[in-house]
Tab-separated table of C-alpha atoms and ligand atoms in Angstrom:
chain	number	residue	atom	x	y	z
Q	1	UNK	CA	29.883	37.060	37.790
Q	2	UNK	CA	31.241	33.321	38.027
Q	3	UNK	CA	28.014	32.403	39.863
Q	4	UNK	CA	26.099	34.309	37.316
Q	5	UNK	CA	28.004	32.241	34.493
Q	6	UNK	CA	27.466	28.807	36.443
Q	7	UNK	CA	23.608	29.031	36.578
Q	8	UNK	CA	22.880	27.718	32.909
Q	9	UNK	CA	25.153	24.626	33.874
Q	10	UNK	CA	23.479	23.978	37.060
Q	11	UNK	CA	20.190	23.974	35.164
Q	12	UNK	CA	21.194	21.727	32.396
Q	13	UNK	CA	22.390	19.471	34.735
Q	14	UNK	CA	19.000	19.187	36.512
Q	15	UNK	CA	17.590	18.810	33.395
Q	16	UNK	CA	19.280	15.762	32.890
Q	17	UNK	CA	16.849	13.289	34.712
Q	18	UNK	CA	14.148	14.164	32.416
Q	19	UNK	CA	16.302	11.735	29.594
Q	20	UNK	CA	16.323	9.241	32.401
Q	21	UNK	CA	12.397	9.550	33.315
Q	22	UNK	CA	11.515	7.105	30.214
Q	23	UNK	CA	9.560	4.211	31.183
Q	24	UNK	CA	10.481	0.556	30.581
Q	25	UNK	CA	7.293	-1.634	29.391
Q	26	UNK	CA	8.620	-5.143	31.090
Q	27	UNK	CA	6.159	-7.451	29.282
Q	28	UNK	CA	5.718	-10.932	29.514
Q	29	UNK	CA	5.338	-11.715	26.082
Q	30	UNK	CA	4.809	-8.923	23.132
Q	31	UNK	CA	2.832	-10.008	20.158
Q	32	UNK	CA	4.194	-8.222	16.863
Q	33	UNK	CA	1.097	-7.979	14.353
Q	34	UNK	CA	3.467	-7.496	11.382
Q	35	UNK	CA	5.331	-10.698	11.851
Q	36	UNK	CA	2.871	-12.822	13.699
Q	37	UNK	CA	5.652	-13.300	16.298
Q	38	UNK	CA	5.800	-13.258	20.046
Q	39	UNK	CA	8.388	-12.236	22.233
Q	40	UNK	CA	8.947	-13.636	25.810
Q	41	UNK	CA	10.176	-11.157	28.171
Q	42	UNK	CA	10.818	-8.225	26.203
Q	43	UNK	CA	11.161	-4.349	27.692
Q	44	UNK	CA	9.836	-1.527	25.905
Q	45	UNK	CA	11.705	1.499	25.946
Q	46	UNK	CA	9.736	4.811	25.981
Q	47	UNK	CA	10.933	8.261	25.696
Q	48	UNK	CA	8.442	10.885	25.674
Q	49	UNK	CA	5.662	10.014	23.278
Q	50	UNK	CA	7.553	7.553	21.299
Q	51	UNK	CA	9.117	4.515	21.453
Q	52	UNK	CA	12.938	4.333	22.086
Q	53	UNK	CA	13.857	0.469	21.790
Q	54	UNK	CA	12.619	-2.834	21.980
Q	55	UNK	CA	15.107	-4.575	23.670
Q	56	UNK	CA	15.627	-6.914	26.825
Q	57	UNK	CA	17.062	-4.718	29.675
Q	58	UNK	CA	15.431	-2.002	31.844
Q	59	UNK	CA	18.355	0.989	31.445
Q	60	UNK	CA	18.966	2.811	34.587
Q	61	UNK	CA	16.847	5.368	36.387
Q	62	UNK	CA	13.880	4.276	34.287
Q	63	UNK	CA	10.704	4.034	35.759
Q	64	UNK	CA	9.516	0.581	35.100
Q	65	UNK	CA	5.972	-1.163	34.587
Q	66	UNK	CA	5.617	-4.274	35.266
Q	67	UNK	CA	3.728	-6.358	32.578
Q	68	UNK	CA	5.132	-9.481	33.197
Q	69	UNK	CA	1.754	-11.080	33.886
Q	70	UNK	CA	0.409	-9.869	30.655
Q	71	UNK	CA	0.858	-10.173	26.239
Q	72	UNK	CA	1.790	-6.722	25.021
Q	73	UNK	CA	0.582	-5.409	21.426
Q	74	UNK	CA	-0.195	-1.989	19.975
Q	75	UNK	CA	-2.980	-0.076	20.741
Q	76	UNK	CA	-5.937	-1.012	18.491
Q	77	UNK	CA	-7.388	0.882	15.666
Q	78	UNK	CA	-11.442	1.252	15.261
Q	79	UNK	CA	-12.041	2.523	11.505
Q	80	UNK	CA	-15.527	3.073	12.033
Q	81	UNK	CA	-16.340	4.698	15.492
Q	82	UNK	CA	-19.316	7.555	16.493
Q	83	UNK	CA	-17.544	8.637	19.840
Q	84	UNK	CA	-20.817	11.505	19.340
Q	85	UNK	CA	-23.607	8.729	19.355
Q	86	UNK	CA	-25.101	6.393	22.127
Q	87	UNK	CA	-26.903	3.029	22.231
Q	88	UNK	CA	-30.095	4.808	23.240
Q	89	UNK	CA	-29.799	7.332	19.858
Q	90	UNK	CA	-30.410	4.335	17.756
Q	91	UNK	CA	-33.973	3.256	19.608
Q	92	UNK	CA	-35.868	6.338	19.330
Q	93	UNK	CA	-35.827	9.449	17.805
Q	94	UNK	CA	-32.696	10.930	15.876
Q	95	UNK	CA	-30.787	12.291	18.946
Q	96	UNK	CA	-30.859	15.820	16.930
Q	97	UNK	CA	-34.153	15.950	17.756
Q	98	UNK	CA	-34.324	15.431	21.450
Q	99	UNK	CA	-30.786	16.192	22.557
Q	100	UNK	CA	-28.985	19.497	22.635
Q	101	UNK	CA	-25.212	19.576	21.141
Q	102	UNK	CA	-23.889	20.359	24.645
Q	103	UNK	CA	-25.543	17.148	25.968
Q	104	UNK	CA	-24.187	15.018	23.547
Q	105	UNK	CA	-20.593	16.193	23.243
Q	106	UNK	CA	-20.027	15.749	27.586
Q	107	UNK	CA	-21.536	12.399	26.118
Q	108	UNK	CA	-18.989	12.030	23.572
Q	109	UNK	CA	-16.465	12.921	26.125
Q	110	UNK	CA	-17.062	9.606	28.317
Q	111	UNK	CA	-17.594	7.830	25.807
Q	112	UNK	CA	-14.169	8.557	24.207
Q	113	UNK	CA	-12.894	7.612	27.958
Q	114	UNK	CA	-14.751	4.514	27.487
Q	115	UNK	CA	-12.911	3.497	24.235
Q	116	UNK	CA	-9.506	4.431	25.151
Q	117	UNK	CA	-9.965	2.720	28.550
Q	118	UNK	CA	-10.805	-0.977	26.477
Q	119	UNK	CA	-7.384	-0.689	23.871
Q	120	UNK	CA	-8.759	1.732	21.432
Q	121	UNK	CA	-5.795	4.001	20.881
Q	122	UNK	CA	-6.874	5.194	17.696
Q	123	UNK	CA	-10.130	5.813	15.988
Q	124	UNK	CA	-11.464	7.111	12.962
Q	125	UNK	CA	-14.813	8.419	13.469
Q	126	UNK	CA	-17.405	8.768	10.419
Q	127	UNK	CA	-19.674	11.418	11.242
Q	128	UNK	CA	-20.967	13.431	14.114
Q	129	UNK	CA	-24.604	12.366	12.869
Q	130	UNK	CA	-26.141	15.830	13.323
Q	131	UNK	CA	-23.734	17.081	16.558
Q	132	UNK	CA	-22.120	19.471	14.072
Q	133	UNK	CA	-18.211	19.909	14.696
Q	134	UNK	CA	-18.578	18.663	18.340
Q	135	UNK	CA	-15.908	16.206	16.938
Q	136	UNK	CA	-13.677	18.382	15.865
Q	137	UNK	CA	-14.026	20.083	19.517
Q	138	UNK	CA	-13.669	16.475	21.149
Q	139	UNK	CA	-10.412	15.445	18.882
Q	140	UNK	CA	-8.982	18.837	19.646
Q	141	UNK	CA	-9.412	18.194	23.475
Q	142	UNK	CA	-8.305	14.995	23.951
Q	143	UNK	CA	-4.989	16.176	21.938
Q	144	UNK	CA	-4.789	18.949	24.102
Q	145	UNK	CA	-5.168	16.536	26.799
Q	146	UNK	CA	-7.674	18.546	28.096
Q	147	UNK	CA	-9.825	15.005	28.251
Q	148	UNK	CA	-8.614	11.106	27.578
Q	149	UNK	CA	-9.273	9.649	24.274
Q	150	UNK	CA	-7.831	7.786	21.445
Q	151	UNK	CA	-5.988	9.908	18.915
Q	152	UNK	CA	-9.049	10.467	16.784
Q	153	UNK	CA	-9.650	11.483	12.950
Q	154	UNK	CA	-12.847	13.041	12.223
Q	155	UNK	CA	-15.367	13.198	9.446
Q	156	UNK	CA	-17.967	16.027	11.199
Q	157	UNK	CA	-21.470	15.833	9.039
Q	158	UNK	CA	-21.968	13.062	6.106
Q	159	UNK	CA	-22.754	13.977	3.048
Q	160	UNK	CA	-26.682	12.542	1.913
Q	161	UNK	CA	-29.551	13.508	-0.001
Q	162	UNK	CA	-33.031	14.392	0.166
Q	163	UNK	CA	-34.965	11.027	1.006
Q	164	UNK	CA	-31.497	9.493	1.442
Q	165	UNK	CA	-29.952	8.041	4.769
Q	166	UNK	CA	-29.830	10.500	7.607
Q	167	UNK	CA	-32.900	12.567	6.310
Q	168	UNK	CA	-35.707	12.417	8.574
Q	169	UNK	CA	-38.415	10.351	7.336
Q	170	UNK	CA	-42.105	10.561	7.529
Q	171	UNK	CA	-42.277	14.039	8.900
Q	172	UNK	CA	-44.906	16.637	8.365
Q	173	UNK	CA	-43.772	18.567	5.433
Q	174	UNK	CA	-44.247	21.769	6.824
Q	175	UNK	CA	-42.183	20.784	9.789
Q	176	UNK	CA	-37.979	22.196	9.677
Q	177	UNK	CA	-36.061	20.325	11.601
Q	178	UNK	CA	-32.084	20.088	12.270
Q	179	UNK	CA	-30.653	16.937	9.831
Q	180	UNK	CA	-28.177	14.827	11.383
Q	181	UNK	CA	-26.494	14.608	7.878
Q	182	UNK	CA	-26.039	17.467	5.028
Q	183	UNK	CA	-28.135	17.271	1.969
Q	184	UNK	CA	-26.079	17.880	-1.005
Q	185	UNK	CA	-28.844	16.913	-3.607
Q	186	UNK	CA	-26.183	18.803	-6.433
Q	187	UNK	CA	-22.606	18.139	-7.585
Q	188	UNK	CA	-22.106	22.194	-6.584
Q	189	UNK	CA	-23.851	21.433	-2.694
Q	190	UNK	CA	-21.476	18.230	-2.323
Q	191	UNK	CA	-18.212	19.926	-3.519
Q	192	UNK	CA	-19.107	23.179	-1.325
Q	193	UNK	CA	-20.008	20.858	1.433
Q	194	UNK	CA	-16.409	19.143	1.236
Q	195	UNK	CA	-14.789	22.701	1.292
Q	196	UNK	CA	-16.981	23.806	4.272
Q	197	UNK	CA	-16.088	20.687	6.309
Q	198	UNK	CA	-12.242	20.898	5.449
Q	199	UNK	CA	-12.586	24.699	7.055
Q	200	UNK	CA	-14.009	23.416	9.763
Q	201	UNK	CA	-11.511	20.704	10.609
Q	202	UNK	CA	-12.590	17.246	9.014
Q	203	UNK	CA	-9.898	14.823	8.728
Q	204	UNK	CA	-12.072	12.585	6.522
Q	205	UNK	CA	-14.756	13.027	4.263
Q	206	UNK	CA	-18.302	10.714	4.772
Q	207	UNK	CA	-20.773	9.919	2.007
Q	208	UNK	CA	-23.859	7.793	2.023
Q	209	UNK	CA	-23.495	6.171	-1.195
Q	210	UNK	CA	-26.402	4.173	-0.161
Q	211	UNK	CA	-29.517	4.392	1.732
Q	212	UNK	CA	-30.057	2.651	5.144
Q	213	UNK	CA	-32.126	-0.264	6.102
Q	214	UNK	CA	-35.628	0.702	5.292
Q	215	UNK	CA	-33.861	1.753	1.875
Q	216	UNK	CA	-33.030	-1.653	1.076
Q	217	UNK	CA	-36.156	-3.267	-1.679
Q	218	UNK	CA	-37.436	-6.516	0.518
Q	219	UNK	CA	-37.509	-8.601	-2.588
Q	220	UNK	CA	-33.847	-8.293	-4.374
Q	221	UNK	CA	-32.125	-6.576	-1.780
Q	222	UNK	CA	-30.412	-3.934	-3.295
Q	223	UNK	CA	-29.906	-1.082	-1.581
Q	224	UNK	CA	-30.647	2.768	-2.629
Q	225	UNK	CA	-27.615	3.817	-4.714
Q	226	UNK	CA	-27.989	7.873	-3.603
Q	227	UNK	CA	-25.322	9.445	-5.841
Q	228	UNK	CA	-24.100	8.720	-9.284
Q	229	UNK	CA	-20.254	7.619	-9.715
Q	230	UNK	CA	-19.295	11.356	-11.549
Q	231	UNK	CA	-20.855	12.614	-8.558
Q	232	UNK	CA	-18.564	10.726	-6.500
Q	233	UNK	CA	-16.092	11.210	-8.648
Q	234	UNK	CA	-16.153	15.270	-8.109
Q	235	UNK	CA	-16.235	14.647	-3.896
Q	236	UNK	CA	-13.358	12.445	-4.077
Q	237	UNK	CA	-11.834	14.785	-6.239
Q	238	UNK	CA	-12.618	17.898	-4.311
Q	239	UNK	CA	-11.874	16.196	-1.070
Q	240	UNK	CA	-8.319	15.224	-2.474
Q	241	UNK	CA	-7.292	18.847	-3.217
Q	242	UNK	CA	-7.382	19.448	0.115
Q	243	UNK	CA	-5.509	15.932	1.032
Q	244	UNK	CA	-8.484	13.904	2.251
Q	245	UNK	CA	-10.119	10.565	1.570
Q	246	UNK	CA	-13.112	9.723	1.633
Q	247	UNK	CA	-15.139	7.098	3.454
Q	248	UNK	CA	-18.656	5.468	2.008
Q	249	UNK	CA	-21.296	4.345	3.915
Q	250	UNK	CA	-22.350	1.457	0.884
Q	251	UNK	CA	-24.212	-1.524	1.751
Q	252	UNK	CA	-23.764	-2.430	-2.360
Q	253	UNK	CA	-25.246	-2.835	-5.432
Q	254	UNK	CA	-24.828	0.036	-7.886
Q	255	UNK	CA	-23.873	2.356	-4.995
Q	256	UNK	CA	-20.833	0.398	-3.514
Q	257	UNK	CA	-19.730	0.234	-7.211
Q	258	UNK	CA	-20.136	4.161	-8.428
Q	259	UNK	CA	-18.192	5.053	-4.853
Q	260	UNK	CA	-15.265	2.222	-5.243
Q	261	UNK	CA	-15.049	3.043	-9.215
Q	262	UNK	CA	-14.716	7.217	-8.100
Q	263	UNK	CA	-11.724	6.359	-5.926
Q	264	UNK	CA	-13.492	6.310	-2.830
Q	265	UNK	CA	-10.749	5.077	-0.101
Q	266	UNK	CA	-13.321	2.800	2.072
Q	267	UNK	CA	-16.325	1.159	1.761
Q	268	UNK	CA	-18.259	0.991	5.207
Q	269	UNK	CA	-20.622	-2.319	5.995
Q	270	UNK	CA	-20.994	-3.658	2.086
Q	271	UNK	CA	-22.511	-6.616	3.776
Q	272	UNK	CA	-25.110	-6.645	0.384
Q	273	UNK	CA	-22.056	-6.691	-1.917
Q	274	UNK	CA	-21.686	-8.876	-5.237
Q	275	UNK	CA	-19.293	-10.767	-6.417
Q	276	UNK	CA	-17.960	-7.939	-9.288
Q	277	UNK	CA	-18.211	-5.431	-6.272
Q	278	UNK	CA	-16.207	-7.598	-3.956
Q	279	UNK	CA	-13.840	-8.149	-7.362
Q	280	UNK	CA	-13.691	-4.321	-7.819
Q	281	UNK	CA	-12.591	-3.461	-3.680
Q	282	UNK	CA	-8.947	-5.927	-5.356
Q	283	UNK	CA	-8.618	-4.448	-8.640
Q	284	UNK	CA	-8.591	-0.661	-7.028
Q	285	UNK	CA	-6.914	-1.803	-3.764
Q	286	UNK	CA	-10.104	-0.170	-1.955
Q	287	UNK	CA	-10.151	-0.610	1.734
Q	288	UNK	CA	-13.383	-2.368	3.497
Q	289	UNK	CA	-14.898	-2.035	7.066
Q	290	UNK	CA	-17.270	-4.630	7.406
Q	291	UNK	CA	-18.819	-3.610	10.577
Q	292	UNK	CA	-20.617	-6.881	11.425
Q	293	UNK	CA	-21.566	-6.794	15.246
Q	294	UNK	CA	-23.694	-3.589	15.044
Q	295	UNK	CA	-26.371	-5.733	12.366
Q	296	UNK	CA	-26.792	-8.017	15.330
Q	297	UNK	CA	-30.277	-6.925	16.974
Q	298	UNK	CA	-30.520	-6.981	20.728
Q	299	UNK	CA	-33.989	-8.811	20.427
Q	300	UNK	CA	-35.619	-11.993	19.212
Q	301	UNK	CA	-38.345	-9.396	17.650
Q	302	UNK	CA	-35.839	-7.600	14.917
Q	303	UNK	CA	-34.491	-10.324	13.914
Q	304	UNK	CA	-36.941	-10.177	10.862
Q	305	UNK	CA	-36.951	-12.303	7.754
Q	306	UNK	CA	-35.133	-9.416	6.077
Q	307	UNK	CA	-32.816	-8.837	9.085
Q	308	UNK	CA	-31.666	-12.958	8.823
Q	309	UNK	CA	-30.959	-12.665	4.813
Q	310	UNK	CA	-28.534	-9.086	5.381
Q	311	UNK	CA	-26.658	-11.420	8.283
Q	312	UNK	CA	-26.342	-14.307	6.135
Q	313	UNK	CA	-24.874	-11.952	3.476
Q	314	UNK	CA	-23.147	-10.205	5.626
Q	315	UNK	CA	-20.633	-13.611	6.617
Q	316	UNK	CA	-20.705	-14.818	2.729
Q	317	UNK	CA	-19.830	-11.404	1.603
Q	318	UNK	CA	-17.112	-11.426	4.724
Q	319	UNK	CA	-16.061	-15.201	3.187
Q	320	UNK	CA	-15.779	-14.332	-0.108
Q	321	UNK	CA	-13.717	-11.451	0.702
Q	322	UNK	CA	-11.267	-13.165	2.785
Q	323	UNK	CA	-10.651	-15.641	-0.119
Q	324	UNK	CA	-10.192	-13.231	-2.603
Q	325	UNK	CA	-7.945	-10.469	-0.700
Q	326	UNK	CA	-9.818	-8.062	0.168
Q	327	UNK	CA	-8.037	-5.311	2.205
Q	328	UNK	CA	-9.952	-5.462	5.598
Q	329	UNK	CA	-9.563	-2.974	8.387
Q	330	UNK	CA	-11.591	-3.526	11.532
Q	331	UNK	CA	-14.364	-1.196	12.111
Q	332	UNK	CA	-17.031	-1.500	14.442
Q	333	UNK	CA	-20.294	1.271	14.180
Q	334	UNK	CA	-19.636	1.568	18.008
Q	335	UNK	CA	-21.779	4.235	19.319
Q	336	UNK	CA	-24.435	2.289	18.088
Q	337	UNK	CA	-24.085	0.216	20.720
Q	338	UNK	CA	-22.361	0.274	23.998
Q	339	UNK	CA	-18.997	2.167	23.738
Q	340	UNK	CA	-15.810	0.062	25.456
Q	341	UNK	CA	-17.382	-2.929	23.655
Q	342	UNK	CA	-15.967	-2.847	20.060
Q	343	UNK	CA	-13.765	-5.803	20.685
Q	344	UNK	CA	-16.761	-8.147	20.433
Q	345	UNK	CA	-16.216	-7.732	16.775
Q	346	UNK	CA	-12.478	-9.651	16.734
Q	347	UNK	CA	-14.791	-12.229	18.285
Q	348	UNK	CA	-16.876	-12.026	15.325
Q	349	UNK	CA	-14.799	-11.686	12.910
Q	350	UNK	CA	-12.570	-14.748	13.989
Q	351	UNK	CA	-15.600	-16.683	14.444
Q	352	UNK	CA	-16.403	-16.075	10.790
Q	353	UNK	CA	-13.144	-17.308	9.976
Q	354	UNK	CA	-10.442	-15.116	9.816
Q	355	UNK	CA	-7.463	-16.066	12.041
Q	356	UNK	CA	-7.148	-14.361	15.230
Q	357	UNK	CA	-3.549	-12.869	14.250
Q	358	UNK	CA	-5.183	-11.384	11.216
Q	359	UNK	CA	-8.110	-9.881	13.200
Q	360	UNK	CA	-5.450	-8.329	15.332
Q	361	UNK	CA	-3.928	-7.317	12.231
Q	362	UNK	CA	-7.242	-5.380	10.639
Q	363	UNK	CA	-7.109	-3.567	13.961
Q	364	UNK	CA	-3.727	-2.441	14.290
Q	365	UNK	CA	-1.073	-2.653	10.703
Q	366	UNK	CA	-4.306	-2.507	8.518
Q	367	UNK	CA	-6.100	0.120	10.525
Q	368	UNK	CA	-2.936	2.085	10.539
Q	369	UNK	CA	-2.783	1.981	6.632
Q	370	UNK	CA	-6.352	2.508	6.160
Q	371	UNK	CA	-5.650	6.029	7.563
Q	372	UNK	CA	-1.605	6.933	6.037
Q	373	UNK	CA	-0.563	6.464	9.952
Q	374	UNK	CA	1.262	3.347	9.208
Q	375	UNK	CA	4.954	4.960	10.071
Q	376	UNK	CA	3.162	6.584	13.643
Q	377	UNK	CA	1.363	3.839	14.922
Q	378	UNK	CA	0.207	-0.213	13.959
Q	379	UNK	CA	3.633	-1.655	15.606
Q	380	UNK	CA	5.612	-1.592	18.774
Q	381	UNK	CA	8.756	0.005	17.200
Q	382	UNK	CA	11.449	2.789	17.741
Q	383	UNK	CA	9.915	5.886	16.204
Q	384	UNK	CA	6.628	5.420	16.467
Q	385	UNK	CA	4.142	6.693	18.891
Q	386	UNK	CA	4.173	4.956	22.296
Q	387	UNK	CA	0.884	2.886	21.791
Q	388	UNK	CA	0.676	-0.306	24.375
Q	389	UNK	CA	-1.948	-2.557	25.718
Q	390	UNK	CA	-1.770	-5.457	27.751
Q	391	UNK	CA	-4.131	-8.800	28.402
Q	392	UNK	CA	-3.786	-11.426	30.493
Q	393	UNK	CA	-4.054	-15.070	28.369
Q	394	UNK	CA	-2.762	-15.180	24.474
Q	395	UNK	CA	-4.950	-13.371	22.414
Q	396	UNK	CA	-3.830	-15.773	19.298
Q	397	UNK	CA	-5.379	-18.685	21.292
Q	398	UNK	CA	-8.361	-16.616	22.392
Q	399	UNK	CA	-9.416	-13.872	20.501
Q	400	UNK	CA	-12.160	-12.986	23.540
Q	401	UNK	CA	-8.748	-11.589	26.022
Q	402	UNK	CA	-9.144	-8.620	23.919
Q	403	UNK	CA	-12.124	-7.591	25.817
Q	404	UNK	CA	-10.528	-7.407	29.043
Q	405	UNK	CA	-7.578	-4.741	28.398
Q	406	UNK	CA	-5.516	-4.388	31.622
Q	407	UNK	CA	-3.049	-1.590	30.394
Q	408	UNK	CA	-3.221	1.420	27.988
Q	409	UNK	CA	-0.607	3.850	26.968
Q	410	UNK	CA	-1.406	6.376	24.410
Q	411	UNK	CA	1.889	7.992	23.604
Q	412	UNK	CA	3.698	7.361	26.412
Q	413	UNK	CA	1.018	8.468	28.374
Q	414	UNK	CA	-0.453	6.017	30.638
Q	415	UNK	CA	-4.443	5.585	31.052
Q	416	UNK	CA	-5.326	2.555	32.609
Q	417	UNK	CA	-3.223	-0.149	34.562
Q	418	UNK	CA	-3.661	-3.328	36.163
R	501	ZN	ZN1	-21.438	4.303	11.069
């Protein structure tokens, strides 16, 4: 009987080491986006998949990693990712066309590797374009950690119309063929679309309040404007009875101003953007993704007449909504090119004159409050989720470190190391 009675002891006692299994983060310096500061030789506590302290000392019995070589910071945020879409999707046909679902999620599945792997911790990810809830499937993995990935929120299809963005074009007419976005050509089809996509397990909501390049009129450059502001007014709506925001692909003109006006929570690219647009993203605190990398072609023959004037906008617009405060959360389109290369756009960003603290800041604090996350991830501090990477050099000096991530933890979990 005594032995009998001693057991549950004995087995809390070898539970014990489990408190003193947390790892200790030694780092040589740790940048802190919120306060612009750095710290020189600072440990990071971690216990479980959260961060204890940020302190000095490596406690006893932890299990240490040595950073002392490297600048800590939290793991970045991408705002606009398509961990379902390849480089080669964008060159020739729609990939719902000559790709099977199956194909493109094991896709998906490296590429999500990929993104983690260069510092992407966390991503939100607007729209499956046409791979159905493959997201959902891939989001729900790497949480099960079934597969590595960043923690990802997901938008599944977009919402378009007929002739819109994401509808085929210049197909036979007798020809049905899968649409890599939903057309919800009535306020009824957009607000049952929104309920389906909820059941299904979007985070987010996607629109295309605007067309796409071939949309955009050569002369004046204003874009397609593809649903009115009360019909963005009833998906923002709808979408916010079941507590989700919405996200709006809207390059500008009278689309990027019916989506900010119906409470739309981000405007995606808005490189086209005027200056009472840019005025309205202040006056209703509405966040922007400006996406500039992905309008860079990769050949001497894109870069059309049209193709120069949307770049040149693109950095004036960017400018302009520096100056006036603008609340800007990196986002990056990657998918559409090369996935594990979405820091190129700090590069870009910095060269277009934001400091290199704040374009650390759109892709960690800001991201965070883009999506409500801003208690769970954004900083190194006790409570929140155990988010790390490391670079060699001093990212505030050179922006371009950020493209060779040494270390990654995801919540406490460790993915990649030097
Ligand atoms: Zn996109």
């Amino acid at each position: 009987m005594r032995q009998q009675r001693a057991l549950p002891f004995i087995l809390f006692l070898a539970a014990m080491p489990a408190f003193s299994a947390d790892t200790a983060i030694r780092c040589g310096r740790l940048l802190d986006p919120a306060s612009g500061k750095v710290t020189e030789n600072a440990v990071i506590l971690v216990r479980g998949e959260r961060v204890e302290q940020v302190g000095t000392a490596v406690p006893a019995g932890a299990k240490t990693v040595d950073l002392s070589r490297y600048t800590c910071l939290p793991g970045l945020v991408d705002s606009h990712t398509h961990v379902l879409l390849q480089p080669e999707d964008e060159r020739g046909a729609p990939p719902v066309l000559n790709k099977s679902q199956a194909f493109r999620t094991i896709q998906g599945v490296a590429a999500a590797r990929k993104d983690l792997e260069a510092g992407f911790t966390t991503m939100r990810d607007l729209d499956s374009e046409g791979a159905g809830f493959a997201d959902v499937a891939l989001r729900d993995a790497i949480n099960q950690g079934i597969v590595p990935g960043p923690r990802l929120f997901v938008s599944t299809y977009a919402l378009t119309i007929t002739g819109g963005h994401m509808n085929h074009a210049g197909i036979n007419p007798d020809i049905e063929l899968p649409e890599p976005a939903t057309l919800t050509d009535s306020r009824d089809a957009a607000i049952a679309e929104v309920r389906r996509e909820v059941k299904y397990g979007a985070d987010w909501i996607k629109v295309y309040a605007t067309g796409t390049l071939r949309h955009i009129d050569p002369v004046t450059l204003e874009p397609l404007s593809q649903f009115s502001e009360e019909d963005l007014r009833a998906i923002v709506e709808e979408a916010r009875r079941w507590h989700r925001d919405v996200a709006a692909h809207a390059y500008g003109g009278q689309g990027a101003k019916n989506a900010i006006r119906a409470g739309v929570r981000s405007i995606e690219h808005g490189m086209l953007m005027d200056d009472e647009t840019i005025d309205l993203l202040v006056q209703n605190g509405t966040w922007w993704c400006p996406t500039l990398s992905v309008y860079f072609p990769d050949s001497e023959e894109e870069l059309t007449d049209l193709r120069k004037r949307i770049l040149a906008s693109h950095k004036e617009v960017f400018q302009k909504a520096m100056r006036k405060g603008v609340k800007i959360a990196f986002g990056t389109d990657v998918g559409a090119f090369e996935h594990g290369t979405s820091a190129k756009e700090l590069a870009r960003m910095v060269e277009y004159g934001m400091s290199p603290l704040d374009a650390i800041r759109s892709a960690t604090i800001r991201g965070a409050e883009l999506l409500r996350l801003e208690k769970e991830i954004g900083t190194i501090e006790p409570g929140k989720y155990a988010d790390v990477i490391a670079v060699e050099g001093d990212p505030l000096q050179d922006i371009g470190a950020l493209r060779q991530v040494a270390f990654v933890m995801k919540a406490g979990t460790v993915y990649k190391r030097p």
